[in-house]
Coordinates of N, CA and C in Angstrom, one line a residue:
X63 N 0.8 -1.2 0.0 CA 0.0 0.0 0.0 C 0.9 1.2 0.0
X64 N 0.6 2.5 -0.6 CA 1.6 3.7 -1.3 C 0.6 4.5 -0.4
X65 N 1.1 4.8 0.6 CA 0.8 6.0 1.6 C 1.6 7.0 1.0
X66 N 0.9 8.3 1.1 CA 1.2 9.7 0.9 C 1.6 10.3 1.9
X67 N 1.9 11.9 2.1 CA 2.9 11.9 3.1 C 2.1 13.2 3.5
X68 N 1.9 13.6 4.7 CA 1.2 15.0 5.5 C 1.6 16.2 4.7
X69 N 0.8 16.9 4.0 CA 1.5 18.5 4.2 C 2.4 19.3 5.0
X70 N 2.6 20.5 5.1 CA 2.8 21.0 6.5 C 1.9 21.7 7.3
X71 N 0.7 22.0 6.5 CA -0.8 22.4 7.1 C -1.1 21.3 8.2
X72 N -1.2 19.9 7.2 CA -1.7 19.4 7.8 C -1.3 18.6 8.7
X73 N 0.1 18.3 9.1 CA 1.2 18.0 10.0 C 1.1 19.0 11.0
X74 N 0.8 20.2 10.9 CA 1.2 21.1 12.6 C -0.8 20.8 13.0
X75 N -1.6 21.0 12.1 CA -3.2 20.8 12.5 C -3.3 19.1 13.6
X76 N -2.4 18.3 13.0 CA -2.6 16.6 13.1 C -1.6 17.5 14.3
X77 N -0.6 18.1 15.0 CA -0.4 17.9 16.1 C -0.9 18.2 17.3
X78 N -1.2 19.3 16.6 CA -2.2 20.4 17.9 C -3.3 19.1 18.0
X79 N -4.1 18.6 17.1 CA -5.4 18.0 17.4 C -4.2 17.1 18.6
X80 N -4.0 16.1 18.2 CA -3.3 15.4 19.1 C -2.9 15.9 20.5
X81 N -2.2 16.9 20.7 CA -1.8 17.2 21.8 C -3.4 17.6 22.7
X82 N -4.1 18.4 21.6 CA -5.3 18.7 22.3 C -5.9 17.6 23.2
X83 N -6.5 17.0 22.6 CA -7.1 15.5 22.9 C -6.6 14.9 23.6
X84 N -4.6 14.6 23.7 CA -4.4 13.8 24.6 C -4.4 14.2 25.7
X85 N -4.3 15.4 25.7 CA -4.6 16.8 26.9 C -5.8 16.4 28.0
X86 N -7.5 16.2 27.2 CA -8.2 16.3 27.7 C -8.3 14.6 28.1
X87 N -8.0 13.9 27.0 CA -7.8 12.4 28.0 C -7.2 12.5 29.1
X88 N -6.3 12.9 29.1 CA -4.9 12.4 30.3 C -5.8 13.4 31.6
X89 N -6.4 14.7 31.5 CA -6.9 15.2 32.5 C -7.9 14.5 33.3
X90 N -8.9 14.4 32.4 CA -10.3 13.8 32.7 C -10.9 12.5 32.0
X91 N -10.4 12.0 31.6 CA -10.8 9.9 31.0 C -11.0 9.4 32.3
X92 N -9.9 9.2 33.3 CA -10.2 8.3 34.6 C -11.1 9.1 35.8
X93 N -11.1 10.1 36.0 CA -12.2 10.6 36.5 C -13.5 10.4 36.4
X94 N -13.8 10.5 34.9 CA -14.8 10.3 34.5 C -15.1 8.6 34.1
X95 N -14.2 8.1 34.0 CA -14.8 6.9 34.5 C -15.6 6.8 35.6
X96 N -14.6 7.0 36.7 CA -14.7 6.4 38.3 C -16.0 7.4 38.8
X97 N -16.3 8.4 38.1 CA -17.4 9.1 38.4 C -18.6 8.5 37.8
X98 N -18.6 7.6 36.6 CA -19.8 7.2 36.5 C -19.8 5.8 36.9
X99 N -18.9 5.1 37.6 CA -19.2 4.0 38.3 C -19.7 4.3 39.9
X100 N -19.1 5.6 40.3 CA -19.7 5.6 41.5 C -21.3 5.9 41.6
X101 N -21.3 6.8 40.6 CA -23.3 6.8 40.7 C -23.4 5.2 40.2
X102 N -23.0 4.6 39.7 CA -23.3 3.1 39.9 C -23.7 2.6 40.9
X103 N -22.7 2.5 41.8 CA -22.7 1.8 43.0 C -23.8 2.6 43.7
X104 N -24.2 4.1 43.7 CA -24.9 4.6 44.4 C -26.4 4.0 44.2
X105 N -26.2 3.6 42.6 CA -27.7 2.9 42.0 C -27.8 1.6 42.8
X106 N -26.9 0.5 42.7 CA -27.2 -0.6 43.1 C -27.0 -1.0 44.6
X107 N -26.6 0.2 45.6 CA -26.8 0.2 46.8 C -25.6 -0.6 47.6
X108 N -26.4 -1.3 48.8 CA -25.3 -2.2 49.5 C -24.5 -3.6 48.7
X109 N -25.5 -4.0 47.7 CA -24.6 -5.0 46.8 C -23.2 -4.1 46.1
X110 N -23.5 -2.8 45.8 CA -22.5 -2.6 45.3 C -20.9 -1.9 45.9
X111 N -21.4 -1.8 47.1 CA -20.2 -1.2 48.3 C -19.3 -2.1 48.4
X112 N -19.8 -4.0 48.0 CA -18.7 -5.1 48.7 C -18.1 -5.1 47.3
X113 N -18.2 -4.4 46.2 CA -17.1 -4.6 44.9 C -16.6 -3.2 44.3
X114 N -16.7 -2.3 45.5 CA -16.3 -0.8 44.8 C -15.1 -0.7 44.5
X115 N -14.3 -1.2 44.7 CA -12.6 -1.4 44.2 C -12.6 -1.9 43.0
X116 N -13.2 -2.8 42.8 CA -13.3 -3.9 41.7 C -13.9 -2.9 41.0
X117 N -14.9 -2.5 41.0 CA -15.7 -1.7 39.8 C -15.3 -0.2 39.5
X118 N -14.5 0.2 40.5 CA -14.3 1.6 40.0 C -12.5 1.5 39.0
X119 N -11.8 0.2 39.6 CA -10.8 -0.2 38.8 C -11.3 -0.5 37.2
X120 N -12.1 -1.2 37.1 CA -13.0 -1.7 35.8 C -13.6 -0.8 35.1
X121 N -14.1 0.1 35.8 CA -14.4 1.2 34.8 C -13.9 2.1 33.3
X122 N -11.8 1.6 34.0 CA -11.1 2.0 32.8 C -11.6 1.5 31.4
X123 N -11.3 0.1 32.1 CA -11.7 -0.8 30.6 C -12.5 -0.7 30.1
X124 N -14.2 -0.2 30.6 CA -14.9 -0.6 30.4 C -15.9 0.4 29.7
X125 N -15.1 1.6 30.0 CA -15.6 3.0 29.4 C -14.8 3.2 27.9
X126 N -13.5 2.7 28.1 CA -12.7 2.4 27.2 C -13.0 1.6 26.1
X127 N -14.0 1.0 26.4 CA -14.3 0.4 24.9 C -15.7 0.4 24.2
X128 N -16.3 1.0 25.5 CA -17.6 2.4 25.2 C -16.9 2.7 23.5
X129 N -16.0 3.6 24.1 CA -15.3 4.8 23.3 C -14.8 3.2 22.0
X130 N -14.5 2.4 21.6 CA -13.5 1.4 21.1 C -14.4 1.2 20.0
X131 N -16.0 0.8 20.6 CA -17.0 0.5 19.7 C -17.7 2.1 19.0
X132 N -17.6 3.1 19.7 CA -18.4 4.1 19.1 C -18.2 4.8 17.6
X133 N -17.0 4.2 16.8 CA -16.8 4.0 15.8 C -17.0 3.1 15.0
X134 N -17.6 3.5 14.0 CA -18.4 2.3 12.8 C -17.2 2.1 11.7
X135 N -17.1 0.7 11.8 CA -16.1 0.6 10.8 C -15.8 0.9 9.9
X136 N -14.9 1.0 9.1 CA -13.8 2.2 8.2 C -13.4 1.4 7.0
X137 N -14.1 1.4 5.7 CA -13.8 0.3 4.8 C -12.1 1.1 4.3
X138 N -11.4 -0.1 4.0 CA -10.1 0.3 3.8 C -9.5 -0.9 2.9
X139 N -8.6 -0.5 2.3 CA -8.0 -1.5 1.4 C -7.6 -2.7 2.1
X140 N -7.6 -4.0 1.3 CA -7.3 -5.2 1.9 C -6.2 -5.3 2.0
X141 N -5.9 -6.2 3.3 CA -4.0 -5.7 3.3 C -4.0 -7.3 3.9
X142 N -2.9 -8.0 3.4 CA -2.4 -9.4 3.7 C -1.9 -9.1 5.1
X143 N -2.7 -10.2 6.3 CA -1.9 -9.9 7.5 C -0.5 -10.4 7.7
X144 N 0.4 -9.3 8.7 CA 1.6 -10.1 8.6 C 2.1 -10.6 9.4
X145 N 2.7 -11.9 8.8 CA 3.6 -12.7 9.9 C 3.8 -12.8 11.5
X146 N 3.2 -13.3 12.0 CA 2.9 -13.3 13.4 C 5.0 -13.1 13.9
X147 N 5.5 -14.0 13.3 CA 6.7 -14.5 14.1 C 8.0 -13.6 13.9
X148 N 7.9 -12.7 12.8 CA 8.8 -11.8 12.6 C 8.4 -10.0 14.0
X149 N 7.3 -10.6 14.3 CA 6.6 -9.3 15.0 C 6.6 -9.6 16.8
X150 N 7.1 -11.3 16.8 CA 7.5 -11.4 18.2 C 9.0 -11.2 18.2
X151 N 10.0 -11.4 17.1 CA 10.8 -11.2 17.7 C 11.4 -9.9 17.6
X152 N 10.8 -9.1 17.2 CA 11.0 -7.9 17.3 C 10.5 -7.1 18.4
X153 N 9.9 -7.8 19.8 CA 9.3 -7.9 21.0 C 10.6 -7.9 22.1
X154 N 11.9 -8.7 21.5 CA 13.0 -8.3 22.2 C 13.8 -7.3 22.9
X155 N 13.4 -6.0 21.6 CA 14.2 -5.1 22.5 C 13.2 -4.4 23.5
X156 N 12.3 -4.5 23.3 CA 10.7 -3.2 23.9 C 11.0 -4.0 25.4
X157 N 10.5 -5.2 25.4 CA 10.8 -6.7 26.6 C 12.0 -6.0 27.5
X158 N 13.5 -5.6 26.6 CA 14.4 -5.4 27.3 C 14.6 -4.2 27.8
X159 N 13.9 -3.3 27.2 CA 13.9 -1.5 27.8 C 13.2 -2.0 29.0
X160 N 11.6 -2.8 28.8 CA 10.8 -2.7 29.9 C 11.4 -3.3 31.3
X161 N 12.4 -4.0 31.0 CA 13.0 -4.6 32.3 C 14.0 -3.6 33.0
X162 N 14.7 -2.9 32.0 CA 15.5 -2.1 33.0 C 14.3 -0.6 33.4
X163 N 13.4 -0.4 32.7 CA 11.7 0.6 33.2 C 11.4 0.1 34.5
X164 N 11.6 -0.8 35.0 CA 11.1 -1.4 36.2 C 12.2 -1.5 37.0
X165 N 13.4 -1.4 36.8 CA 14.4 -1.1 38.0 C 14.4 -0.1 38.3
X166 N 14.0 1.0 37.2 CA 13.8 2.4 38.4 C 12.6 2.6 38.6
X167 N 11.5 1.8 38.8 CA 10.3 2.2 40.1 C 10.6 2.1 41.2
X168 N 10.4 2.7 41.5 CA 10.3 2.8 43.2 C 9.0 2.2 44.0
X169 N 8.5 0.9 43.7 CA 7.2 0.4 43.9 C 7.2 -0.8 44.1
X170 N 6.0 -1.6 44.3 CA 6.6 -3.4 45.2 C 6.4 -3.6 43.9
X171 N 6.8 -5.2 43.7 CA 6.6 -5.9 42.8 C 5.8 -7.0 42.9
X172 N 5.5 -7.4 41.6 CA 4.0 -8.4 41.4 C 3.9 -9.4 43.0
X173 N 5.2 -9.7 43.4 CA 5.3 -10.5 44.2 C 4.9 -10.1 45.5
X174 N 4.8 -8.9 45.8 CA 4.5 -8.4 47.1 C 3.5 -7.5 46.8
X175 N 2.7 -7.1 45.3 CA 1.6 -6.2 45.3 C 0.4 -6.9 45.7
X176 N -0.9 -6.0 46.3 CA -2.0 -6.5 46.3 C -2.9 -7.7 45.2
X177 N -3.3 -8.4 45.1 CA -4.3 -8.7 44.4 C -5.3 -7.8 43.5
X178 N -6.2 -6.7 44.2 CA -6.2 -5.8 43.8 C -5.5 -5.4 42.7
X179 N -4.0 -4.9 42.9 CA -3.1 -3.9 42.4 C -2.9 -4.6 41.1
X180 N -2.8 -5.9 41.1 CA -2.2 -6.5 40.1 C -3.0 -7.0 38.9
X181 N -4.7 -7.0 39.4 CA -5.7 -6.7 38.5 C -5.4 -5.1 37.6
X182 N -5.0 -4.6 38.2 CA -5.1 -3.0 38.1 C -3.7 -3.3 37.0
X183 N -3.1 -3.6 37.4 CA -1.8 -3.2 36.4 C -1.2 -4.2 34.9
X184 N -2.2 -5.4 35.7 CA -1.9 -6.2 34.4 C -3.1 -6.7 33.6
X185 N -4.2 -6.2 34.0 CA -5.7 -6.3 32.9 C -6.1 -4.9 33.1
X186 N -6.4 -4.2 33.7 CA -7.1 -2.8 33.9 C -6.3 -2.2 32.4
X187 N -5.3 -1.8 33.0 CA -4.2 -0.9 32.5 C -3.8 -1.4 30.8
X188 N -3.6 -2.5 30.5 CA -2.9 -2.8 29.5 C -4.5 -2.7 28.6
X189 N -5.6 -3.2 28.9 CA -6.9 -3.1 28.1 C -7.7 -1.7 27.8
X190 N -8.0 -1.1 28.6 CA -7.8 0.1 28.6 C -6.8 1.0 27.8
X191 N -5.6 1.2 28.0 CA -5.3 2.1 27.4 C -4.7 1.8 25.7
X192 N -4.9 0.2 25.6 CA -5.0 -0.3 23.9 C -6.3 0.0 23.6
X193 N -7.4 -0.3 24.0 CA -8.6 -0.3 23.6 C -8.7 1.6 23.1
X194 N -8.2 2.1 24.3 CA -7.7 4.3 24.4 C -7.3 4.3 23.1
X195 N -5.9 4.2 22.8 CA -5.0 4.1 21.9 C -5.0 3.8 20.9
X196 N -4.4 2.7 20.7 CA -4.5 1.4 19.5 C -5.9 1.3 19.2
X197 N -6.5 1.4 19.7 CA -8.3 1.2 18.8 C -8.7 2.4 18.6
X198 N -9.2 3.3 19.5 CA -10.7 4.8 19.0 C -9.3 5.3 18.5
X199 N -8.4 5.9 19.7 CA -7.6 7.3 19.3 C -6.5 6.9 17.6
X200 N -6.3 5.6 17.4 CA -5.8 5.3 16.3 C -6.8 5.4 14.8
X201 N -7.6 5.1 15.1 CA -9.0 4.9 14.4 C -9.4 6.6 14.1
X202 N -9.3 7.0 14.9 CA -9.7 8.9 14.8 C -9.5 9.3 14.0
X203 N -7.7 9.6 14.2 CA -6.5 9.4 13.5 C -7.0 8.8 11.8
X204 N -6.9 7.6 11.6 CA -7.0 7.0 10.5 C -8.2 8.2 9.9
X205 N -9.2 8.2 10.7 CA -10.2 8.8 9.9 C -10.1 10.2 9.6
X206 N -9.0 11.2 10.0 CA -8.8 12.4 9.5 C -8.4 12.6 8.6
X207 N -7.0 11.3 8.7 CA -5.8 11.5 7.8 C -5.3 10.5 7.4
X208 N -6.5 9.8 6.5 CA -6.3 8.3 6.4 C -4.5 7.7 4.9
X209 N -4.2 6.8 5.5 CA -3.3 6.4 4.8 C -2.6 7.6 4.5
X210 N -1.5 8.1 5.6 CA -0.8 8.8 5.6 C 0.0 8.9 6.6
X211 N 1.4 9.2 5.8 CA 3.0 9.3 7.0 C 2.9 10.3 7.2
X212 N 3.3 10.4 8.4 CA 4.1 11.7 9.3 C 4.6 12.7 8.7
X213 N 6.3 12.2 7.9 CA 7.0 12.6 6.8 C 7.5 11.2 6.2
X214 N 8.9 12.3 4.8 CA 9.2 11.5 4.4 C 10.1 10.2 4.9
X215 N 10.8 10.8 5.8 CA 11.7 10.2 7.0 C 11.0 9.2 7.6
X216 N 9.8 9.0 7.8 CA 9.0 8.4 9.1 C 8.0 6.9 8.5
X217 N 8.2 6.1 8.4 CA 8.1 5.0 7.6 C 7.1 4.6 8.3
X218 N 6.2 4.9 9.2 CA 5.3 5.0 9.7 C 4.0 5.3 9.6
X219 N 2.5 4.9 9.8 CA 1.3 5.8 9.3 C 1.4 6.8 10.3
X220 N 0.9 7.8 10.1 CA 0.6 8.8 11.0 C -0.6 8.6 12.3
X221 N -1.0 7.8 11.9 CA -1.7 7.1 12.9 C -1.2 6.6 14.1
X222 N -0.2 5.9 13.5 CA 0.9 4.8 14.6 C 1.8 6.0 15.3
X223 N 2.0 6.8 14.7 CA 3.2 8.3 15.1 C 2.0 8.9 16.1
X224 N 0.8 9.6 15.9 CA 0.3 10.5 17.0 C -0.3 9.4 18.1
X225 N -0.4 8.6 17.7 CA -1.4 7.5 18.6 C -0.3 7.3 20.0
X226 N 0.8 7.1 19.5 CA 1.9 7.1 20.1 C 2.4 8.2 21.4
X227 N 2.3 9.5 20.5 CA 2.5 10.6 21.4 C 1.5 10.9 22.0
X228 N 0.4 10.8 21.8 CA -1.0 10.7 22.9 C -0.8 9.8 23.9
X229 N -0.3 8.5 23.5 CA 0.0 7.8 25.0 C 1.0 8.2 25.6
X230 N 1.8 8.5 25.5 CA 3.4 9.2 26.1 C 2.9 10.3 26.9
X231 N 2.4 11.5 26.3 CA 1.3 12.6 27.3 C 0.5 12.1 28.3
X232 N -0.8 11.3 28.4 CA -1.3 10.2 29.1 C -0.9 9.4 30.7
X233 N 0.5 9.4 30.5 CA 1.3 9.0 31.4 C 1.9 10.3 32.1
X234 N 2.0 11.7 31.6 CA 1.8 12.9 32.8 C 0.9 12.9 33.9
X235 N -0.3 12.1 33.8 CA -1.1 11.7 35.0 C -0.5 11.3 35.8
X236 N 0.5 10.4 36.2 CA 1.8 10.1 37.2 C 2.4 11.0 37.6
X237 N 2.4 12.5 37.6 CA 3.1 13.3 38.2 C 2.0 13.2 39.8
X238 N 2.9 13.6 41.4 CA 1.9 13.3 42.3 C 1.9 11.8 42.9
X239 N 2.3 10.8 42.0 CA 2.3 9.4 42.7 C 4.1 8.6 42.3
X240 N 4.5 9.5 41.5 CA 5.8 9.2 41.0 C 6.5 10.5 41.2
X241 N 8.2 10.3 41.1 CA 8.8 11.8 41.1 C 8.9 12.2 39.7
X242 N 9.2 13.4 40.1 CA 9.2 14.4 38.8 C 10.3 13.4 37.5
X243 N 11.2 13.3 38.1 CA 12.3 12.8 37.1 C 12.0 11.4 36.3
X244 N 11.4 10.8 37.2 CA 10.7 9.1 37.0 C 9.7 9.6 35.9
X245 N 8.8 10.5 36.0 CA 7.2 10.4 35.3 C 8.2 11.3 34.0
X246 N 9.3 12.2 33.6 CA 9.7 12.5 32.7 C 10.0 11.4 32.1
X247 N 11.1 10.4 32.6 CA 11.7 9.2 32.2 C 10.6 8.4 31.0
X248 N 9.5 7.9 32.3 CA 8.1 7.5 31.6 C 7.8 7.7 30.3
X249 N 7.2 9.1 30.4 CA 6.8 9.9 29.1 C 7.8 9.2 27.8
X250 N 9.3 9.5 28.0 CA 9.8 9.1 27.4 C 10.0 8.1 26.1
X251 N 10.0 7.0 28.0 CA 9.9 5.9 27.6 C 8.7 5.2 26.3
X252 N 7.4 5.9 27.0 CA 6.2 5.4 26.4 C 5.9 6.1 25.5
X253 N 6.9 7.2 24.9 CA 7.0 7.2 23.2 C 7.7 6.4 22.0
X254 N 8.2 5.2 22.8 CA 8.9 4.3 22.2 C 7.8 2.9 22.2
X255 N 7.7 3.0 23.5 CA 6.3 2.0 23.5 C 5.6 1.8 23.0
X256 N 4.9 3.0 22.6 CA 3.6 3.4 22.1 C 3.6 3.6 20.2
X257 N 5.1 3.5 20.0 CA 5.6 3.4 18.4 C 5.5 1.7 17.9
X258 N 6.2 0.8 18.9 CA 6.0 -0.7 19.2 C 4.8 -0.7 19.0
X259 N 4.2 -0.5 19.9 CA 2.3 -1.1 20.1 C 2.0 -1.0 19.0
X260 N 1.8 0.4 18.6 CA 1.1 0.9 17.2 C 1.3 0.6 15.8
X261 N 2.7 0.0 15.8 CA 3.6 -0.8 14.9 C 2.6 -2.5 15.0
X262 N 2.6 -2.7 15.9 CA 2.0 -4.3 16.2 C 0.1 -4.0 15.3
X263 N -0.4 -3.1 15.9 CA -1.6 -2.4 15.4 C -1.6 -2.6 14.1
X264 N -1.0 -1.8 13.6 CA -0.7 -1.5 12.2 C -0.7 -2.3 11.2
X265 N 0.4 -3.4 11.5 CA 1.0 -4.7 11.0 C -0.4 -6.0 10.9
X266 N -1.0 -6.5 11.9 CA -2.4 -7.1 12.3 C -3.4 -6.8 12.1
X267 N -3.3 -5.3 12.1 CA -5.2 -4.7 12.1 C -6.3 -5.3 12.9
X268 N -5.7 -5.2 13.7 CA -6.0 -5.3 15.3 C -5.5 -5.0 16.5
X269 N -6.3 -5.3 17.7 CA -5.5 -4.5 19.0 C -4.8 -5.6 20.2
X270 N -5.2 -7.2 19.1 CA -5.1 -8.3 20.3 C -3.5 -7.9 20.5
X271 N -2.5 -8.1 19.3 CA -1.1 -8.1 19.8 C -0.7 -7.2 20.6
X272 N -0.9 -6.0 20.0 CA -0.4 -4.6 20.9 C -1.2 -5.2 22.8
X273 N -2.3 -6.0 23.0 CA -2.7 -5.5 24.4 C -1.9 -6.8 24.7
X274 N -1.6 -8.1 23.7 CA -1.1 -9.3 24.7 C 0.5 -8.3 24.8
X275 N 1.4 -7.5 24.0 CA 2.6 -6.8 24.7 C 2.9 -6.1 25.7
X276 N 1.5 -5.3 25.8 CA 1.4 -4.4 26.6 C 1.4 -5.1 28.0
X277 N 0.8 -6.1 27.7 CA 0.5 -7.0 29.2 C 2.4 -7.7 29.5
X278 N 2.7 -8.0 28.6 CA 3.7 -8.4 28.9 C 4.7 -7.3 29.6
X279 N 5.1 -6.2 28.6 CA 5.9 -5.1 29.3 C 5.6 -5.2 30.6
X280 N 4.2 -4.8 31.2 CA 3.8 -4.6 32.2 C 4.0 -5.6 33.2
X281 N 4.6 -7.0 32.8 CA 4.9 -8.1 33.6 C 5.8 -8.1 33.6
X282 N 7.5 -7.9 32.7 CA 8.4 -7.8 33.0 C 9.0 -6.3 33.6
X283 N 8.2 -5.6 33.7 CA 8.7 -4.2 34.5 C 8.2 -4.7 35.8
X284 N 7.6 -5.5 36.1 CA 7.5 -5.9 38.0 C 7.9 -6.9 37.9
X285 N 9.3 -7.4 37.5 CA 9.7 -8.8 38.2 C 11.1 -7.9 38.5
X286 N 11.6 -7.3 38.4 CA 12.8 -6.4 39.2 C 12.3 -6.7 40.4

């Protein structure tokens, strides 16, 4: 497929939207989750007090694909899916950043986290923010600026490029439970991540691979 390549109208417009958006995600998405599960629980009373952990955690996911479905699908050219096995092992280096990502948390590991917590960080988190990401915010993307690179440098859809930098902003929500230097680090990091994921997206035309990675990162950054 012969993707075309952004203007410069339409390259600074595609960034501001992006920044915008990931702005108003990263502020208010998990709020407003956890806000409409709590009038939940206020609906279903004392049954729902003994699972309010459980349900205000689930909310992420579960509003998240609210937003995953509220797009009607997007006829696009047929594209041969590719190779499952060249796309794990290119899973090596992301695997190996994420292990030294998890030597500088300052946080327990799987082995000493809650039950709870571990719901939270290895299904909440990885479904959620692929279903965020890699599905609607990719999908958005596709629909503004369909079949189209970044530049000519960037061998990438533009899709997989902003989708990327929206989750990397996303992860400023960690400033407050992480130190300043750590949640810079992050950001970082999860513009490399979020290039991987979206790369896996891209390649499949789907969000299973990117969320079975995501799950993984997220398992080898807690065995430090």
């Amino acid at each position: 497929m012969l993707f075309q390549i952004l203007s410069t109208k339409e390259r600074i417009y595609s960034v501001l939207f992006t920044l915008w958006l990931a702005a108003v995600l990263t502020v208010g998405f998990l709020p407003m989750t956890h806000s409409v599960f709590q009038w939940l629980l206020l609906w279903l009373g004392g049954w729902g007090l003994q699972w309010h952990a459980v349900l205000t955690r689930s909310s992420f996911p579960f509003i998240a694909l609210l937003f995953a479905i509220s797009l009607p699908a997007r006829r696009c050219h047929p594209r041969a899916p590719a190779p499952i096995a060249p796309l794990l092992l290119m899973s090596v280096f992301p695997i190996a950043i994420a292990f030294l990502f998890g030597m500088m948390r300052a946080s327990e590991t799987m082995w000493t986290a809650p039950k709870l917590a571990l719901y939270w960080y290895f299904v909440c988190i990885p479904v959620g923010e692929e279903l965020l990401f890699r599905k609607w915010f990719y999908d958005v993307i596709e629909r503004l600026w369909p079949e189209k690179m970044f530049t000519a440098t960037n061998p990438l859809p533009v899709s997989v490029t902003l989708s990327a930098i929206a989750f990397a902003i996303w992860h400023w929500q960690n400033l407050g439970f992480f130190s300043t230097p750590f949640v810079f680090f992050q950001v970082v990091y999860t513009v490399f991540t979020g290039l991987w994921l979206g790369y896996l997206r891209w390649k499949t035309g789907n969000v299973l691979l990117p969320l079975l990675g995501h799950s993984a990162i997220n398992l080898v950054s807690s065995l430090v």
